[in-house]
Each structure stands twice: as structure tokens, then as C-alpha cells.
Coordinates of C-alpha atoms in Angstrom, one line a residue:
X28 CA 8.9 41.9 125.5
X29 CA 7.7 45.3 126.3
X30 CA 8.9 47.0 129.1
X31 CA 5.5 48.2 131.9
X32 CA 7.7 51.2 132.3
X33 CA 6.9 52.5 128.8
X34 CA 3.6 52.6 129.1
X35 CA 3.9 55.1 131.8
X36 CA 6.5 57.1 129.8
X37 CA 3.8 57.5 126.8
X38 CA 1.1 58.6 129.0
X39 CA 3.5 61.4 130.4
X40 CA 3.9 62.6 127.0
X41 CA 0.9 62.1 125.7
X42 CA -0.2 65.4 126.0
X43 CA 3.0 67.2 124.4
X44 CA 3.1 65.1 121.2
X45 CA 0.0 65.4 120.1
X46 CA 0.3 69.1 119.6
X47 CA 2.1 70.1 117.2
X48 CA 4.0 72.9 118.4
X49 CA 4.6 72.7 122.3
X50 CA 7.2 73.4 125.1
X51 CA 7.1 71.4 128.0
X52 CA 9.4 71.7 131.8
X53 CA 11.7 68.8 132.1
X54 CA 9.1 67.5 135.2
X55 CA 6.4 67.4 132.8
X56 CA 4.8 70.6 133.3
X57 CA 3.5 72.0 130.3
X58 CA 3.8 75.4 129.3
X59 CA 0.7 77.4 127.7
X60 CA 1.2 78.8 124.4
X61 CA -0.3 82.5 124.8
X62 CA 0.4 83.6 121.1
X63 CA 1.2 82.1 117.8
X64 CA 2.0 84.0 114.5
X65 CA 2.5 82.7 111.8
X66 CA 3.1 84.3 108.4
X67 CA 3.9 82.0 104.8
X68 CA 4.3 82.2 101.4
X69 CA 3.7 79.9 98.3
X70 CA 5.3 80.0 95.1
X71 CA 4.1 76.7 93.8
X72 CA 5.9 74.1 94.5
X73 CA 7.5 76.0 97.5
X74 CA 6.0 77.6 100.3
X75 CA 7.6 79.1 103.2
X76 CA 6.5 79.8 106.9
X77 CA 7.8 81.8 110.0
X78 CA 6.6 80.8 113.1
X79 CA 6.7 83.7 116.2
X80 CA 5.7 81.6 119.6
X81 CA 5.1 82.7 122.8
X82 CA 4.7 80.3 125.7
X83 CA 4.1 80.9 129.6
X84 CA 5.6 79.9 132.5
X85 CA 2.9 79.5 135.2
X86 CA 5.5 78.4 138.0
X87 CA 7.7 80.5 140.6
X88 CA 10.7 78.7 139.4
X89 CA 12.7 78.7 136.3
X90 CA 12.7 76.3 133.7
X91 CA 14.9 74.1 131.5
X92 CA 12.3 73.0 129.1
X93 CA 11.7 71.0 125.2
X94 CA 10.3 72.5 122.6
X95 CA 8.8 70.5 120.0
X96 CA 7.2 71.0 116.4
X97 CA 5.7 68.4 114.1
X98 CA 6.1 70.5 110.7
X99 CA 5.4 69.6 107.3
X100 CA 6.7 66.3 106.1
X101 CA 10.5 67.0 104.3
X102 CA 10.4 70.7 105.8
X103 CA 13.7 72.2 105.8
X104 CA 14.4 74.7 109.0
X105 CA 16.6 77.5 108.1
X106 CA 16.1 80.0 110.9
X107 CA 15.8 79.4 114.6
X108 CA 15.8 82.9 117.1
X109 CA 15.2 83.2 121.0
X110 CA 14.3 86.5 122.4
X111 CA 16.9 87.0 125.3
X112 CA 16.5 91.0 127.1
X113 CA 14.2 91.7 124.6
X114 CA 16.6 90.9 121.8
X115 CA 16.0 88.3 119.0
X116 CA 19.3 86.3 119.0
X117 CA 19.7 84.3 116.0
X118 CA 20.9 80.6 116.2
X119 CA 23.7 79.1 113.7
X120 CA 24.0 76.0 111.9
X121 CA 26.3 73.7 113.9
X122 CA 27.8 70.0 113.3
X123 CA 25.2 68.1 116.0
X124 CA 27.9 66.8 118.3
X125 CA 29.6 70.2 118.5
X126 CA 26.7 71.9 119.2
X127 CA 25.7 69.8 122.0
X128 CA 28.9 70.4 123.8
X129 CA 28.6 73.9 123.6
X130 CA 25.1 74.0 124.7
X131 CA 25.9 72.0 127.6
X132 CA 29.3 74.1 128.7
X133 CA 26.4 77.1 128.8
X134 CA 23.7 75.2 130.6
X135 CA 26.3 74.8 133.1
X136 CA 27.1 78.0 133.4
X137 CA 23.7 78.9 134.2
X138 CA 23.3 81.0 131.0
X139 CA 21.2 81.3 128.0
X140 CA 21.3 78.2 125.4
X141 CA 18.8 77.1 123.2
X142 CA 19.6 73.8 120.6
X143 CA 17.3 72.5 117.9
X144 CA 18.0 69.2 116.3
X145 CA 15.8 67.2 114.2
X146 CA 14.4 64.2 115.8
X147 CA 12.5 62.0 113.8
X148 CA 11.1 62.2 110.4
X149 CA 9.8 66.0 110.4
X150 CA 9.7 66.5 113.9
X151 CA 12.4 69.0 115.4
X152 CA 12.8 69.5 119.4
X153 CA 14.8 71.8 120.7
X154 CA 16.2 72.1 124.6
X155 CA 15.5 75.6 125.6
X156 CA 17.1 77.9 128.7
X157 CA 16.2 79.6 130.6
X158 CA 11.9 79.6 131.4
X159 CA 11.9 82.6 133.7
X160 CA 9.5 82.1 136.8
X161 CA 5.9 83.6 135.8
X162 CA 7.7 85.3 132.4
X163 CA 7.5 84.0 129.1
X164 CA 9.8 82.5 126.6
X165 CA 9.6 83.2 122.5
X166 CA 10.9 81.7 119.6
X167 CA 10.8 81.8 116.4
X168 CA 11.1 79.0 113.8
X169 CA 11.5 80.0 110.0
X170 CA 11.1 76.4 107.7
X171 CA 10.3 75.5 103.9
X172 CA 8.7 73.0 102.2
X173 CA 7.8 71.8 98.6
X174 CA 4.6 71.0 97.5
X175 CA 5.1 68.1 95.1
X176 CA 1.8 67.0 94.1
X177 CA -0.5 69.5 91.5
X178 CA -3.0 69.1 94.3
X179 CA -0.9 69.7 97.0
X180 CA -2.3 72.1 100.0
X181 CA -0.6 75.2 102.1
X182 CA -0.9 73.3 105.7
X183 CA -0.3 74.5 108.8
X184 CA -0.4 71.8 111.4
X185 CA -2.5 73.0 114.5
X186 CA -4.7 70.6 115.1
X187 CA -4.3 69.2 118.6
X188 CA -3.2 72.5 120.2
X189 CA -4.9 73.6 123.5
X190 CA -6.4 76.6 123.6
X191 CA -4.2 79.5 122.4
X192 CA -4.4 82.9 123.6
X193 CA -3.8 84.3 120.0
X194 CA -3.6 82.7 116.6
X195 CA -2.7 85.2 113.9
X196 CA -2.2 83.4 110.4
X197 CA -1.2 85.7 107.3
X198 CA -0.7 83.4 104.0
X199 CA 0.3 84.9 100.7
X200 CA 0.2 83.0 97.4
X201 CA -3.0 81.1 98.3
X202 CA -6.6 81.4 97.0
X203 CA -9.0 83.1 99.2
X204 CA -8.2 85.7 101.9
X205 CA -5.5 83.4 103.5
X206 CA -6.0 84.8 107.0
X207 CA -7.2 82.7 110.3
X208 CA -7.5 85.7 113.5
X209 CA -8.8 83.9 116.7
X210 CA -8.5 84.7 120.5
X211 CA -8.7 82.0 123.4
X212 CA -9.0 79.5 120.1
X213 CA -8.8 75.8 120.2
X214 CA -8.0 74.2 116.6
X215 CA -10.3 71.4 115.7
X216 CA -7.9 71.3 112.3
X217 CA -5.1 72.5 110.4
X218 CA -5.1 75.4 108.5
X219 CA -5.0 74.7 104.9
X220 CA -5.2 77.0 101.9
X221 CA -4.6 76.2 98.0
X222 CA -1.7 77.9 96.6
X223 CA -2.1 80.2 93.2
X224 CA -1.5 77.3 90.7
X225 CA -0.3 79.1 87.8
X226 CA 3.2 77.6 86.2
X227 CA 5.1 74.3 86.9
X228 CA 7.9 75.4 88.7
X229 CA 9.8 78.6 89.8
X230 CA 13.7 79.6 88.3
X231 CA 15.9 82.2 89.8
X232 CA 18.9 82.8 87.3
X233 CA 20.5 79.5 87.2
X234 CA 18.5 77.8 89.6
X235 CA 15.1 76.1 88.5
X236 CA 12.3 73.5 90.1
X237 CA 9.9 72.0 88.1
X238 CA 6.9 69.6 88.8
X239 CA 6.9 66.8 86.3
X240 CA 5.1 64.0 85.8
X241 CA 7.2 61.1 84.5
X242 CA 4.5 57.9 84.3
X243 CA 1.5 58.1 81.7
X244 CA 0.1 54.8 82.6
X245 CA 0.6 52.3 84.7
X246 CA -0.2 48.2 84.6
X247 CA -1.8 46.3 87.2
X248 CA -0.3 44.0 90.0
X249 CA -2.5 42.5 91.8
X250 CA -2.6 42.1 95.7
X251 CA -3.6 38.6 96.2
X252 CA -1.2 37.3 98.6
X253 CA 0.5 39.7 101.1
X254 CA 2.2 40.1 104.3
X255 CA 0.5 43.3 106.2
X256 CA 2.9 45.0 109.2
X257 CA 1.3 47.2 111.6
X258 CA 3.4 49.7 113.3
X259 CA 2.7 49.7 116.8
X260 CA 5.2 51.3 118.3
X261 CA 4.9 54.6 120.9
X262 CA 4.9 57.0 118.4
X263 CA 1.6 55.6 116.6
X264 CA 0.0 56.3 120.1
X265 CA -2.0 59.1 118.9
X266 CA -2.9 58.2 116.1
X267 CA -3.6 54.4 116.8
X268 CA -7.6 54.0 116.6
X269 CA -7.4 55.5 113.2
X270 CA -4.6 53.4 112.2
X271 CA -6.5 50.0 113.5
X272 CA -9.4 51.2 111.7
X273 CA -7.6 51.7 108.4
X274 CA -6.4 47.9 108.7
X275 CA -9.7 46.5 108.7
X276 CA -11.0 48.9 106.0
X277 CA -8.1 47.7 103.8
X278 CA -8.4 44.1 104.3
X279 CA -12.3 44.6 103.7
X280 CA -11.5 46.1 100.4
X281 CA -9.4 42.7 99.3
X282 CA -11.9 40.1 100.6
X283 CA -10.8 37.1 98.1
X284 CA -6.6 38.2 99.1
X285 CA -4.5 35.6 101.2
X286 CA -2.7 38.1 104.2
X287 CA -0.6 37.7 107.0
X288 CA -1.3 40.2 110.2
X289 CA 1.5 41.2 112.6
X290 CA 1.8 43.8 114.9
X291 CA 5.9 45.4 115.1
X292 CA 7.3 47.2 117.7
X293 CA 10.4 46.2 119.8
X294 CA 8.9 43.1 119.0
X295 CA 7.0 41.2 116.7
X296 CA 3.5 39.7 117.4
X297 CA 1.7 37.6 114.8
X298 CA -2.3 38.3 115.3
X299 CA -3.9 36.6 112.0
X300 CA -3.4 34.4 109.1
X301 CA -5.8 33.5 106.6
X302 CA -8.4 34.8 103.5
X303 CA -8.5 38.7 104.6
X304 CA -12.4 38.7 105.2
X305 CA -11.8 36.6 108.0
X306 CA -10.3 39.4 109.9
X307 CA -13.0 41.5 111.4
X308 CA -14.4 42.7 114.5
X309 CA -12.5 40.2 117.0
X310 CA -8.9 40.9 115.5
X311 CA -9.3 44.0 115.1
X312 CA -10.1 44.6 119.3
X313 CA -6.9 41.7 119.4
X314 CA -4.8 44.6 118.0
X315 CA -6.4 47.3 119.6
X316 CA -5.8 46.1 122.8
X317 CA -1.6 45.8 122.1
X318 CA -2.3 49.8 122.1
X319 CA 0.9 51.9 120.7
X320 CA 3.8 51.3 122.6
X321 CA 7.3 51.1 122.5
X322 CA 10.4 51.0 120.1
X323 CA 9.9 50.6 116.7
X324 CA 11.8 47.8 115.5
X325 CA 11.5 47.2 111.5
X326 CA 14.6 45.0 111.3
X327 CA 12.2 42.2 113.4
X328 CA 9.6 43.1 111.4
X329 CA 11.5 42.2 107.5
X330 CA 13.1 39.2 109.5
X331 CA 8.9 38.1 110.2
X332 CA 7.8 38.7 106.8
X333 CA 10.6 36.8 105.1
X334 CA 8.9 33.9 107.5
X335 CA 6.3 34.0 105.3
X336 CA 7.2 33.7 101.7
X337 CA 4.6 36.3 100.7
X338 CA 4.8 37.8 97.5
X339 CA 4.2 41.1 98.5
X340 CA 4.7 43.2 101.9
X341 CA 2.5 46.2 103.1
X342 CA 4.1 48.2 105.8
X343 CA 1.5 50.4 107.6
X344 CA 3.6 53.1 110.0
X345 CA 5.3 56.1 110.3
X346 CA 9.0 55.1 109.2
X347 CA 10.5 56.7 112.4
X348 CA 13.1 53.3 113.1
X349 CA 14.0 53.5 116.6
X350 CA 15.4 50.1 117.6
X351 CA 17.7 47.3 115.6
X352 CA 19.0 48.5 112.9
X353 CA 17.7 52.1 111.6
X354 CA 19.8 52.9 108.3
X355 CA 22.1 52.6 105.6
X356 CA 23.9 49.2 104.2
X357 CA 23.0 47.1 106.7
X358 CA 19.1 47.8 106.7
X359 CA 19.2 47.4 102.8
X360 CA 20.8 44.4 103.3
X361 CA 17.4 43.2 105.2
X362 CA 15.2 44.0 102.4
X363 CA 17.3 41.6 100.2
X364 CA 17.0 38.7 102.8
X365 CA 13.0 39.3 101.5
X366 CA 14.3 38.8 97.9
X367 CA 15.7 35.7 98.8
X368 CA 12.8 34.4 100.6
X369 CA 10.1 35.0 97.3
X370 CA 8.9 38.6 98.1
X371 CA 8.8 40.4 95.5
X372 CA 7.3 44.3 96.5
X373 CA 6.9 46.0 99.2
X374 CA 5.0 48.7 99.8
X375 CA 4.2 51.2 103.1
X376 CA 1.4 53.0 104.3
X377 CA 2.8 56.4 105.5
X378 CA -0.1 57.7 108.6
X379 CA 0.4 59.8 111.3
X380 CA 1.4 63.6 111.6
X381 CA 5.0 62.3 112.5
X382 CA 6.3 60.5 109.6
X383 CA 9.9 60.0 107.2
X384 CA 8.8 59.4 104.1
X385 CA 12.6 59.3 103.1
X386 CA 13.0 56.7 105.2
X387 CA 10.0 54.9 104.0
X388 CA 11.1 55.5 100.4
X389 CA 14.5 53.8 100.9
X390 CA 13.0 50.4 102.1
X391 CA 10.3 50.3 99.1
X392 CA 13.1 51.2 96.3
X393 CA 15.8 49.5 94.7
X394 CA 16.3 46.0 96.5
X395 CA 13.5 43.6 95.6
X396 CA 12.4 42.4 91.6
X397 CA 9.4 45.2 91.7
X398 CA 10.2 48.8 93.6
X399 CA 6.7 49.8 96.0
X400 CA 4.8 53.0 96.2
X401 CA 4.8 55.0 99.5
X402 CA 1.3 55.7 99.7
X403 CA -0.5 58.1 102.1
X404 CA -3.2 56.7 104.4
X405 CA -5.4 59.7 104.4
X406 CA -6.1 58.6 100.6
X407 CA -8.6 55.8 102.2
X408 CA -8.7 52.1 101.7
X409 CA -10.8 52.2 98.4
X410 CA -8.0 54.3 96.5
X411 CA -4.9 52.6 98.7
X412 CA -6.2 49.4 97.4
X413 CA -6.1 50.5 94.0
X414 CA -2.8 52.1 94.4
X415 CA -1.3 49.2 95.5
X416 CA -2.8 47.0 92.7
X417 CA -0.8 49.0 90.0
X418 CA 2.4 48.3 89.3
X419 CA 5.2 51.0 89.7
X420 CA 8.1 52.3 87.2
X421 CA 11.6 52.6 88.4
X422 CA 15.2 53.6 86.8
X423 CA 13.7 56.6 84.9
X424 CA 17.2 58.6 84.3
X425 CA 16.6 62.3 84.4
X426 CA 18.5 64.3 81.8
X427 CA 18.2 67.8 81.5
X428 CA 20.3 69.8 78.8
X429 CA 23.2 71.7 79.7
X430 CA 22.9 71.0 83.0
X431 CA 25.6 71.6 85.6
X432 CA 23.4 69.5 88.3
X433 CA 20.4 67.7 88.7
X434 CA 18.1 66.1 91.5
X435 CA 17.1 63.6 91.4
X436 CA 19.2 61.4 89.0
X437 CA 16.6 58.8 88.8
X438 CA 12.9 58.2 89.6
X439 CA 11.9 55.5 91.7
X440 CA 8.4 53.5 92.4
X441 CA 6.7 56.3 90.5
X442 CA 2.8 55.4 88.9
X443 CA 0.5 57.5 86.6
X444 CA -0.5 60.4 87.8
X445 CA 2.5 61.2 90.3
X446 CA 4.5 64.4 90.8
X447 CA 8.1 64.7 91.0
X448 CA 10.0 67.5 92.0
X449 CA 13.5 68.1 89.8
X450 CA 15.8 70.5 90.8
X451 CA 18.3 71.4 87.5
X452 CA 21.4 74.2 87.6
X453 CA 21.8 75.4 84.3
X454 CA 23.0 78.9 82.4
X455 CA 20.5 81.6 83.4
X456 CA 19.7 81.9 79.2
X457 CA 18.9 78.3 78.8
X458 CA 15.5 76.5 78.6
X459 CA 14.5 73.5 80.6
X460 CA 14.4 70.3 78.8
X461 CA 15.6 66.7 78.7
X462 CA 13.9 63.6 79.0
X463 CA 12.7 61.2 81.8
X464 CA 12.8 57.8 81.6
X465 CA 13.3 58.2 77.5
X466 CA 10.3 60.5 77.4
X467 CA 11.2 63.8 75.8
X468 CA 10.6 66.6 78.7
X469 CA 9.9 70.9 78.2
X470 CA 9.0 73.3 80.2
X471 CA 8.5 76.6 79.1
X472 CA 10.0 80.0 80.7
X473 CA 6.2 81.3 80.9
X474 CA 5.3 78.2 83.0
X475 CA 8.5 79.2 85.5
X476 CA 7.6 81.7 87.7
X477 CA 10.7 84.0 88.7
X478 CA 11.0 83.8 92.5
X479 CA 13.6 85.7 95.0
X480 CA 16.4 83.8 95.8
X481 CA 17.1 82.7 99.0
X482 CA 13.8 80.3 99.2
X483 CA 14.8 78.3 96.1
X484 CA 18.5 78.0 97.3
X485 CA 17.5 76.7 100.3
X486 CA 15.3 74.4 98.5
X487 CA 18.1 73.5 96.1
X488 CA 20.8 72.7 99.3
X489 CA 18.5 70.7 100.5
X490 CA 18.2 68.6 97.6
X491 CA 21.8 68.4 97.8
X492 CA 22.1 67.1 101.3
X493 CA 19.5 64.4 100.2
X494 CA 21.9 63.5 97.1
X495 CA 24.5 63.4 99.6
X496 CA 22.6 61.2 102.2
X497 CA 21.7 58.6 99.7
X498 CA 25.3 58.4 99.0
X499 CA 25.5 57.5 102.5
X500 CA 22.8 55.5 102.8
X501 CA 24.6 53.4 100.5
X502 CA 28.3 53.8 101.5
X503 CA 30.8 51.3 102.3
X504 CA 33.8 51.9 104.9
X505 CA 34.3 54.6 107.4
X506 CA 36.3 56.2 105.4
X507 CA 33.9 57.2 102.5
X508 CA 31.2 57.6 105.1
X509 CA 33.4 60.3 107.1
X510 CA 33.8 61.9 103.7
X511 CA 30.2 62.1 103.0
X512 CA 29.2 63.0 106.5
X513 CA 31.7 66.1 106.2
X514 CA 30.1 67.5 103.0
X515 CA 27.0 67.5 104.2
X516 CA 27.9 69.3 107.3
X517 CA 29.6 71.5 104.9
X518 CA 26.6 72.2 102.7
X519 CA 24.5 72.7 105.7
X520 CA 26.6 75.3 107.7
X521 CA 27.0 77.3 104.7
X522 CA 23.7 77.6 103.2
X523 CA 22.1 77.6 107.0
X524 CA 19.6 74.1 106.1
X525 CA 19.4 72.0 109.1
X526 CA 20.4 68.4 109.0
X527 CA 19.7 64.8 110.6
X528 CA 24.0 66.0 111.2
X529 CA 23.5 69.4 112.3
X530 CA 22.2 71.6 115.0
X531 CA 20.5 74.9 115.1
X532 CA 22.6 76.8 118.4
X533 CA 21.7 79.4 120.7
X534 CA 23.9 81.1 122.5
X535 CA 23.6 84.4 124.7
X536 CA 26.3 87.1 123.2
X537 CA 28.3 87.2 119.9
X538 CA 31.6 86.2 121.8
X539 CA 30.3 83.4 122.9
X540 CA 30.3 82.1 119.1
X541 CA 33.6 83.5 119.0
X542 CA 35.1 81.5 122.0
X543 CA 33.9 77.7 119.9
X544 CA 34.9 79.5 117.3
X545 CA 31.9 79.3 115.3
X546 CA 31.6 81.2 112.3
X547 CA 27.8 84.1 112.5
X548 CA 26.4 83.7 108.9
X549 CA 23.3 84.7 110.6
X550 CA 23.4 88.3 111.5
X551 CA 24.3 88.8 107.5
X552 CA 21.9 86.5 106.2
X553 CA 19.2 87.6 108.7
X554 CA 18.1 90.4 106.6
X555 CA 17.3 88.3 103.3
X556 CA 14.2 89.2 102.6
X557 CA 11.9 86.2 101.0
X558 CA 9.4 88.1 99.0
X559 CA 5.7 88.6 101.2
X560 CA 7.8 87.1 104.2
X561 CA 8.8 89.0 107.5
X562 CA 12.5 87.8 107.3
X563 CA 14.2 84.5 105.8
X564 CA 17.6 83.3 107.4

């Protein structure tokens, strides 16, 4: 059952994770953010963003505090800086338990170390010292994203912030003036801008990303009989009206279906059963009232819907697995215990600012009959309904000519109309084409835009650490895992693209690197200009 203690802790941090940049004291104090800058660039698919915050210490003491910053879902952080004696010192990519030893050895020396780690999803927190007493503390936080869909929006998550003493936003690439000046400003919403949308992909020499669109058309599968699981664990807090809300608008929009309604957190709670128009006002106060607390257990939740013998599962959440089993083998192994008990699909319902999408992916694909669609819930019941009553197509191979490497391999639960991203390495002279899935694939060197380098080789290590963490995913014995696990520590450190198994480390003067013997790509890379940014690296 849940703990009464939890309910406390969420209303603690309430405050802190709802913004989506904040730094808050280890006693809960929370620190005002006086200034953020932030300047970006798009080169459709790819945008890139440096972040410049400055936060205030209000107290006679110094600090130890946490920084955290929901960012773009699948945003890769390259570059993260704390001003120490008025100097920017530049933090290196570190294997995660090596980096939290050395930041503790400094924290207990009383000197200056600052670690970021990714937490959940595309949420990063970092433990930052020291606060100074009435001074301020600045960071700065350099990250990339792609832009997969053609529709996709620049966003910059501020919605939720307290008043700041200064936003100053500077986008390139984007329709309109791409500029947002306030003072004393509270954002009622993100900032969002349309990127230039003028090729399919960008190429720099032998590197090249390309939006496709493998699916022309897709057939129907109709939801008529479903299990429906509602996240309700601590991290849907914020978001939890909204989410409740969405239920009953779904269910509405499949009045003649046959559905199962539980609630999952560290625990599972069954709350209806029957033709979905029967669940209105009454069940949806039922789950209301559970509120958003809690672990979030999806192991319980599979175990619950195999109960059923539904032909389909929707899973409505985030995809941040906190409790049972979280990953690899043994949670794919769950998914097939659904196969076993009739269930054919299963789909999920991505909400929330905090979300993994990967992780979402990786229960929907390539264990039951038919592969889902990760779906997100700001499309609205009407088109989620229809989404979810078309089928998906899966094991599309991706072949490009001449290639030397390609991501992804294959394409997974993909339906008409959807963008994929492929990343190809291939002789700077050569065109791009292959096929998908059979069907014959071109794109043309004027629908490439040329890009500066170091943005698209980020983007391009990072779809290697995903290749790599699939392998993972689905590895068997330590050994092969500890293999993995070292190359993509290895293909993090070097190209400076954080990790779920690396850290981003602080520390206060260059010999300190030296005495953990850590190697300073930073100061070198520091100075690689992305084209329209401040700095990359």
C-alpha cells in the first residue's frame, strides 16, 4: 500500500518540479531565478539551445542545493559550466559512479563541485556547491534536440516558472522575429517558434540526417475491447487533473468499446469494468481522489492486465519506471507473459512535461502479435482514438547505399503520416538513397542543408548510444552487458553526450581533474562554434 509519508514528500517538492528549470536548498528552500538567457538554433530536424541561469540565494548561510531541468523530450546535454571567481569552469563527461565519488571527495573537502546526471526520461538534476550566503550561483546548460515530426515546434519549456527577474530568448532558424525580452515576467507558456522548413535533413561531409516517412497508409484495428492503465504515480502529480480528464474524454470517444480501468503506482488498484460509457462523472472523482502519488510500478501493472485477457492494452503515463522491474530482459519478458494471456497490442499514452518516450517505445515494440503506437496526449481524445484504431507497421529494414552506418536499423510501430529520423555515414560524394521497408527511398543533396559540424555529431553519437542501449536492453549475461556498458561510456566521454551511464563533473581547478585522472576535452572543445550559437561543447 502507499506509504502517508509520500504524500508529504510530494507536497515538499511540489513547487520545484513543476518548473522547469529550478535550484532548490537541500531544506527545501527555493532559490529565485533572477536571470535566464537563452539563445538556440534550428537547422531542421536539429535545434540547439544554451541556457545561461542565474539563481539567488536569499539566506545568510551557504548552500548545498539541486538543480533541475525538464528539457525537451530525447535532448542530448553536451555542455554543463559553473561560474566559480568569476570564471566559467567547464564540466567533463564522466562514467556516473566515478563521478559521484569525486564529487563527494570535494563536497567533503568543503570545495567547489557541481554533478549533473540524468534522472528520468528528459529530466537532468544536478547537485550544486557551494550557494554563497546572499550571492548568487550561475550555470549554464548547452543541450540538442531533433525535431522529428514535419510539424515539429522550437520549444522552450517555461511554463510553470515563478516570476523571473529577466528572460532574454534569441532564436535563429525560426519564422518570425524569434525573440521573447521580459523583466519581473511570469510564463503562462512555453516559448515556441516554427523552424525555417526548407530541406529534409542536414549532411556535414560524411554525416547526414534525413526525415522520412516510411508508411503511406495504414489499416484499421479497432479498439473494441481494451485494458486502460492510468499512471498514478508521484511524478503525474502535476499534471494529474489533466490526465484524469483525458481518461474520461477517451472512454467517451469509444462508447460501444468493452474497457478495464486501473489505476498503477506501487500498487495496482482496479476502479471500473464494463461498456466504456458507463464510466463517467463518479469514476472519474473515484480516481481523482487516489491523487498522484508514489512509485511507479509497471511490472504490477502488465501482471494486472494479463488478468484480464484483453485484446489490447492502453498505457496512459509518463514511462519514468521507478519500482519493480525498470529495464532490459526481464521487463521484456513481462510483455510476453501478455502474449501468453491473449493480448495482442499495446499501446501508451505519453502526457506530462517529464516523460521517456524510449522507454515507452520499448514496451509497445517487438513482443506481442501487433507492435503499438506511442501516441502523445496533447493530440486530444478525438485524434488518440483514431490513432489507436489504425493498425501499425513494424520490421521496415532501413538500407541506405554505401553506407558505413545507419540508425535506426529497423522501424517499429510506425503509421501513415509519421516521421522518422535516420542518421546514415556514407562517402562525402555520395547521394542518400536506399529503401525502407522495400520502398525505394531518395533524397536529394538540395533537400540537405549543409550544417557546421559539431551539432550533427553530437546528434549522430547519440544515435549511437541509443544503438548501443538497445543492445543492452536486450543483452544476456554480465559479461556482454559490461561490454556494452563500456562502449557507451566510451562513446559518451569522447564525443562529450551525456548518458543514463554518465555524469557531467565540476570540479574547482584543472589539477583537480588531473588528481582522478580525468582526461579535459572541454577546454579544447569549448571553443567549437555551432553556427548562430554563443558556444557548443
Amino acid at each position: 500500500m502507499r506509504l502517508p509519508i509520500l504524500l508529504a514528500l510530494c507536497s515538499l517538492s511540489a513547487f520545484a518540479e513543476e518548473a522547469p528549470v529550478s535550484l532548490t536548498a537541500s531544506d527545501g528552500t527555493g532559490l529565485k531565478l533572477v536571470k535566464l538567457q537563452a539563445r538556440g538554433v534550428v537547422t531542421d530536424p536539429l535545434a540547439f539551445t544554451e541556457l545561461t541561469l542565474t539563481f539567488e540565494n536569499p539566506l545568510d548561510r551557504v548552500l548545498e542545493g539541486q538543480f533541475k531541468v525538464t528539457l525537451p523530450p530525447a535532448a542530448t546535454v553536451s555542455r554543463f559550466a559553473m561560474k566559480l571567481d568569476g570564471r566559467w569552469q567547464e564540466g567533463e563527461v564522466v562514467e556516473r559512479q566515478a563521478a559521484r565519488r569525486a564529487y563527494e571527495d570535494f563536497l567533503h573537502r568543503r570545495q567547489d563541485p557541481a554533478l549533473l546526471e540524468q534522472s528520468g526520461g528528459n529530466e537532468f538534476t544536478a547537485k550544486v556547491f557551494p550557494i554563497p550566503a546572499r550571492g548568487v550561483k550561475e550555470v549554464v546548460l548547452s543541450y540538442s534536440h531533433e525535431l522529428v515530426q514535419k510539424t515539429a515546434d522550437y520549444v522552450l519549456p517555461l511554463k510553470g516558472l515563478p516570476e523571473v527577474g529577466e528572460l532574454d530568448v534569441t532564436v535563429t532558424g525560426v519564422t518570425g522575429d524569434g525573440v521573447l525580452a521580459k523583466k519581473r515576467f511570469v510564463p503562462n507558456a512555453d516559448f515556441v517558434a516554427a523552424p525555417k522548413r526548407n530541406q529534409l535533413g542536414v549532411r556535414s561531409g560524411d554525416l547526414i540526417v534525413a526525415r522520412v516517412f516510411p508508411v503511406d497508409a495504414t489499416e484499421t484495428d479497432q479498439l473494441i475491447n481494451f485494458t486502460l492503465l492510468v499512471d498514478s504515480s508521484g511524478s503525474r502529480a502535476l499534471g494529474w487533473r489533466e490526465q484524469t480528464t483525458l481518461v474520461q474524454k477517451l472512454l467517451a470517444a469509444v462508447p460501444g468499446a468493452t474497457v478495464h480501468v486501473a489505476a498503477f503506482d506501487q500498487e495496482v488498484v482496479p476502479l471500473y469494468s464494463g461498456p466504456a460509457s458507463g464510466f463517467g462523472d463518479a469514476q472519474v472523482k473515484q480516481l481523482r481522489d487516489r491523487r498522484a502519488l508514489g512509485a511507479s510500478n509497471v511490472e504490477l501493472a502488465l501482471k494486472y492486465a494479463a488478468t484480464k485477457a484483453s485484446p489490447r492494452v492502453v498505457l496512459i503515463g509518463d514511462g519514468v519506471i521507478t519500482a519493480g522491474i525498470t529495464e532490459g530482459p526481464n521487463l521484456t519478458a513481462q510483455v510476453l507473459k501478455l502474449k501468453a494471456a491473449g493480448v495482442k497490442r499495446l499501446d501508451a499514452i505519453a502526457v506530462g512535461g517529464l516523460r521517456d518516450e524510449a522507454a515507452l517505445s520499448k514496451l509497445t515494440t517487438g513482443s506481442l502479435e501487433k507492435d503499438g503506437a506511442v501516441l502523445d496526449g496533447a493530440l486530444g481524445a478525438t485524434e488518440l482514438v483514431h490513432r489507436l484504431s489504425l493498425a501499425t507497421k513494424s520490421r521496415l529494414a532501413v538500407k541506405i547505399d554505401g553506407a558505413q552506418a545507419v540508425w535506426p536499423t529497423t522501424i517499429a510501430g510506425a503509421q501513415a503520416g509519421d516521421a522518422v529520423l535516420i542518421y546514415a555515414q556514407l562517402p562525402a560524394s555520395a547521394p542518400f538513397k536506399g529503401s525502407v521497408g522495400g520502398k525505394p527511398l531518395a533524397v536529394g543533396d538540395g533537400q540537405l542543408a549543409s550544417i557546421e559540424r559539431p551539432l550533427l555529431e553530437r546528434a549522430w553519437a547519440k544515435a549511437r548510444i541509443d544503438a548501443l542501449q538497445l543492445q543492452l536492453d536486450q543483452a544476456d549475461g554480465a559479461p556482454q552487458r559490461e561490454k556494452l556498458k563500456k562502449e557507451i561510456v566510451e562513446v559518451s566521454t569522447k564525443n562529450r553526450v551525456l548518458s543514463s551511464l554518465t555524469a557531467l563533473l565540476v570540479l574547482e581547478t584543472e589539477q583537480d581533474y588531473a588528481r582522478f585522472n580525468i582526461d579535459r576535452r572541454a577546454l579544447a572543445d569549448r571553443w567549437r562554434h555551432q553556427r548562430g550559437v554563443p558556444v557548443e561543447g
